[in-house]
XYZ file of C-alpha atoms in Angstrom:
288
model
C 42.881 -38.758 -99.695
C 42.033 -36.016 -102.203
C 45.695 -34.999 -102.307
C 46.629 -38.511 -103.459
C 43.806 -38.572 -106.014
C 44.799 -35.142 -107.297
C 48.462 -36.156 -107.517
C 47.564 -39.246 -109.566
C 45.453 -37.095 -111.896
C 48.242 -34.512 -112.318
C 50.983 -37.053 -113.034
C 48.715 -39.218 -115.161
C 47.602 -36.327 -117.359
C 51.060 -34.748 -117.679
C 53.029 -37.890 -118.503
C 50.125 -39.684 -120.185
C 49.507 -36.873 -122.660
C 53.245 -36.621 -123.321
C 53.496 -40.298 -124.214
C 50.174 -40.327 -126.109
C 51.316 -37.430 -128.280
C 54.409 -39.375 -129.343
C 56.906 -37.997 -126.830
C 59.969 -40.104 -126.125
C 59.894 -41.108 -122.481
C 63.461 -42.463 -122.552
C 65.398 -39.170 -122.254
C 62.937 -37.986 -119.645
C 63.396 -41.059 -117.448
C 67.160 -41.208 -117.847
C 67.647 -37.554 -116.911
C 65.071 -37.392 -114.140
C 67.121 -38.901 -111.249
C 69.974 -36.417 -111.647
C 67.673 -33.453 -112.219
C 65.583 -34.401 -109.189
C 68.720 -34.691 -107.088
C 69.736 -31.174 -108.084
C 66.310 -29.580 -107.652
C 65.093 -31.393 -104.548
C 68.499 -31.196 -102.898
C 68.598 -27.445 -103.421
C 64.974 -27.137 -102.234
C 65.722 -29.053 -99.044
C 68.789 -26.874 -98.466
C 66.827 -23.642 -98.876
C 64.108 -24.954 -96.551
C 66.693 -25.758 -93.882
C 68.311 -22.334 -94.227
C 65.023 -20.438 -94.037
C 63.371 -22.244 -91.117
C 63.992 -23.181 -87.513
C 64.573 -26.723 -86.317
C 61.033 -26.722 -84.896
C 59.542 -26.068 -88.335
C 61.703 -28.801 -89.858
C 60.537 -31.274 -87.214
C 56.902 -30.342 -87.835
C 57.147 -30.946 -91.594
C 56.189 -34.672 -91.560
C 53.252 -33.991 -89.233
C 52.201 -31.045 -91.394
C 52.192 -33.102 -94.587
C 50.247 -35.830 -92.777
C 47.712 -33.234 -91.601
C 47.296 -31.969 -95.163
C 46.699 -35.539 -96.346
C 44.139 -36.373 -93.619
C 42.338 -33.036 -93.437
C 40.825 -31.417 -90.372
C 40.505 -33.616 -87.297
C 37.168 -32.029 -86.362
C 33.877 -33.157 -87.884
C 30.302 -31.959 -87.464
C 29.878 -34.428 -84.580
C 32.880 -32.884 -82.810
C 31.295 -29.431 -83.034
C 28.054 -30.824 -81.625
C 29.950 -32.356 -78.696
C 31.784 -29.100 -78.020
C 28.540 -27.113 -78.061
C 26.981 -29.634 -75.685
C 29.928 -29.428 -73.288
C 29.914 -25.633 -73.326
C 26.156 -25.586 -72.719
C 26.466 -27.699 -69.582
C 29.412 -25.605 -68.375
C 27.465 -22.370 -68.944
C 24.401 -23.851 -67.255
C 26.401 -24.860 -64.191
C 28.109 -21.456 -64.025
C 24.754 -19.667 -64.353
C 23.090 -21.639 -61.592
C 25.943 -22.023 -59.089
C 28.600 -19.534 -60.188
C 32.052 -20.060 -61.662
C 33.345 -21.412 -58.352
C 31.210 -24.502 -58.946
C 33.373 -25.235 -61.977
C 36.596 -25.346 -59.983
C 36.637 -29.099 -59.400
C 35.900 -29.715 -63.076
C 38.550 -27.417 -64.536
C 41.247 -28.434 -62.049
C 40.742 -32.143 -62.770
C 39.106 -32.599 -66.192
C 40.014 -36.285 -66.236
C 37.911 -36.863 -63.128
C 35.160 -34.420 -64.063
C 31.671 -35.729 -64.730
C 31.053 -32.842 -67.142
C 34.176 -33.445 -69.232
C 33.743 -37.198 -68.773
C 30.577 -37.094 -70.866
C 32.703 -35.917 -73.790
C 35.842 -38.099 -73.703
C 37.204 -36.934 -77.059
C 37.367 -33.335 -75.821
C 38.622 -34.378 -72.396
C 41.451 -36.384 -73.972
C 42.489 -33.559 -76.316
C 45.081 -31.667 -74.207
C 45.120 -28.570 -76.395
C 41.357 -28.048 -76.453
C 40.782 -29.122 -72.854
C 43.481 -26.831 -71.452
C 42.200 -23.911 -73.578
C 38.705 -24.294 -72.105
C 39.926 -24.783 -68.541
C 42.393 -21.881 -68.637
C 39.750 -19.338 -69.568
C 37.130 -20.738 -67.222
C 39.758 -20.453 -64.497
C 40.317 -16.804 -65.458
C 36.571 -16.181 -65.309
C 36.559 -17.757 -61.841
C 39.216 -15.231 -60.794
C 36.754 -12.409 -61.537
C 38.024 -11.701 -65.051
C 34.423 -11.370 -66.136
C 34.628 -8.350 -68.422
C 33.465 -9.868 -71.751
C 35.440 -7.359 -73.811
C 38.640 -8.067 -71.927
C 38.109 -11.822 -72.182
C 37.318 -11.526 -75.877
C 40.548 -9.614 -76.466
C 42.706 -12.024 -74.454
C 41.238 -15.116 -76.097
C 41.418 -13.509 -79.516
C 45.092 -12.663 -79.026
C 45.915 -16.258 -78.128
C 44.003 -17.574 -81.107
C 45.870 -15.159 -83.395
C 49.181 -16.269 -81.891
C 48.257 -19.920 -82.442
C 47.266 -19.150 -86.009
C 50.579 -17.400 -86.740
C 52.503 -20.359 -85.375
C 50.426 -22.942 -87.231
C 50.540 -21.013 -90.522
C 54.340 -20.816 -90.491
C 54.729 -24.240 -92.108
C 52.243 -23.589 -94.969
C 54.029 -20.298 -95.662
C 57.404 -22.059 -95.600
C 56.193 -24.683 -98.077
C 54.781 -21.947 -100.290
C 58.189 -20.252 -100.265
C 59.786 -23.525 -101.403
C 57.152 -23.791 -104.119
C 57.994 -20.271 -105.314
C 61.680 -21.200 -105.479
C 61.313 -24.517 -107.320
C 60.884 -23.089 -110.871
C 64.102 -21.095 -110.436
C 65.886 -24.153 -109.062
C 64.648 -26.031 -112.118
C 66.286 -23.388 -114.298
C 69.512 -23.860 -112.345
C 69.397 -27.583 -113.147
C 68.629 -26.793 -116.793
C 71.542 -24.340 -117.048
C 73.881 -26.970 -115.672
C 72.594 -29.330 -118.345
C 73.211 -26.708 -121.024
C 76.762 -26.187 -119.737
C 77.342 -29.928 -119.949
C 75.918 -29.966 -123.470
C 78.093 -27.065 -124.656
C 81.145 -28.833 -123.308
C 80.288 -31.715 -125.669
C 79.479 -29.618 -128.719
C 81.728 -31.731 -130.922
C 79.579 -34.835 -130.458
C 77.062 -36.014 -133.114
C 73.686 -34.231 -133.316
C 71.762 -37.253 -132.018
C 73.767 -37.228 -128.792
C 73.539 -33.452 -128.453
C 69.755 -33.661 -128.946
C 69.414 -36.095 -126.046
C 71.647 -33.930 -123.866
C 69.593 -30.806 -124.622
C 66.396 -32.726 -123.913
C 67.857 -33.863 -120.603
C 68.725 -30.273 -119.719
C 65.159 -29.121 -120.376
C 63.892 -31.790 -117.996
C 65.186 -29.621 -115.139
C 62.916 -26.714 -116.067
C 59.998 -29.090 -116.542
C 60.465 -30.761 -113.153
C 60.932 -27.475 -111.314
C 57.629 -26.128 -112.613
C 55.795 -29.428 -112.110
C 57.013 -29.836 -108.538
C 56.170 -26.222 -107.708
C 52.671 -25.869 -109.116
C 51.614 -29.508 -109.315
C 52.747 -30.832 -105.925
C 54.249 -28.471 -103.327
C 51.934 -25.458 -103.794
C 48.729 -27.546 -103.547
C 50.021 -29.247 -100.376
C 50.904 -25.855 -98.850
C 47.474 -24.485 -99.759
C 45.675 -27.520 -98.367
C 47.661 -27.417 -95.129
C 46.780 -23.744 -94.686
C 43.119 -24.580 -95.227
C 43.215 -27.343 -92.614
C 44.858 -24.988 -90.104
C 42.102 -22.438 -90.646
C 39.411 -25.121 -90.315
C 40.836 -26.354 -87.024
C 41.181 -22.797 -85.715
C 37.395 -22.455 -85.977
C 37.018 -25.159 -83.326
C 38.774 -23.137 -80.637
C 37.145 -19.945 -81.859
C 33.812 -21.561 -80.986
C 34.970 -21.774 -77.356
C 35.758 -18.051 -77.407
C 32.347 -17.196 -78.861
C 30.392 -19.147 -76.251
C 32.408 -18.026 -73.218
C 32.253 -14.355 -74.239
C 28.518 -14.639 -74.947
C 27.997 -16.152 -71.498
C 29.993 -13.368 -69.813
C 27.776 -10.855 -71.593
C 24.893 -12.205 -69.529
C 23.184 -14.434 -72.094
C 21.362 -17.588 -71.084
C 23.217 -20.868 -71.777
C 20.907 -21.684 -74.692
C 21.532 -18.265 -76.247
C 25.306 -18.445 -75.687
C 25.466 -21.817 -77.416
C 23.327 -20.570 -80.290
C 25.665 -17.582 -80.745
C 28.577 -20.020 -80.856
C 26.792 -22.301 -83.320
C 26.442 -19.431 -85.770
C 30.247 -18.999 -85.809
C 30.859 -22.556 -87.077
C 31.822 -22.902 -90.779
C 28.714 -23.501 -92.883
C 29.677 -26.965 -94.110
C 30.172 -28.164 -90.514
C 27.476 -26.175 -88.706
C 24.865 -28.441 -87.084
C 21.236 -27.437 -87.067
C 19.531 -25.963 -84.031
C 17.591 -29.206 -83.605
C 20.755 -31.330 -83.709
C 22.285 -29.298 -80.909
C 19.102 -29.422 -78.835
C 18.893 -33.212 -79.159
C 22.593 -33.638 -78.335
C 22.357 -31.408 -75.257
C 19.324 -33.354 -74.012
C 20.973 -36.728 -74.670
C 24.310 -35.901 -73.001
C 24.696 -37.850 -69.765
C 26.122 -35.112 -67.534
C 25.844 -35.567 -63.793
């Protein structure tokens, strides 16, 4: 939503001030389709050359993610803390073997069933179950588990950040591609140097539109989207990092309440629930 609002503000201020100051919008509008074809076509071509087919396929989903923002809210963090508390409590009282039926069949688990949004999120659910399964296979060294989980989270981050970096590379190239379009316009103008000054003036103005559009697209549209997408990726990475914090804290021998509190402190400040919120949610969760 804020991307759309920001885009309206950018375009409104840029073109509105141009018109309000007496600028002629005619040459700008007439030249824009051809300049956009040159610049955007070249940008798409460079993006295709620089990235794999997987990155190209992920582009629409990435832009959509940047528009919507992070899929995890404060309530989602509370639910995750509640789930991890009940898992840690069960493991503390009956051992990791008691978790086997839950991690092998999360869809039929009473523990995961109390938190359907987590249960129905394949990525998060499998991440939790995989590492609980490892703990059940006597991989209980907290330092080893911390390293293994941290390595996977870093790998996920590298993969998820590829698209923001690719969009940033396109943004860096757009001003130069705008110059390419402008140079082509200048070449066209010089080939018509014998025409009257009024026609040459319009042709020169049209050529400068290329430079203008390249800079506007780079710093007014593509770069902000790339930056926002990177921010969303980092926000969502904190959700899985919470799982790592709680599981490692539990393996270090902490009580379930302490493990969850350690995890709560790792949540970003604007999404971190209070201690009381977590206590109330844990008490209210209907876990058999």
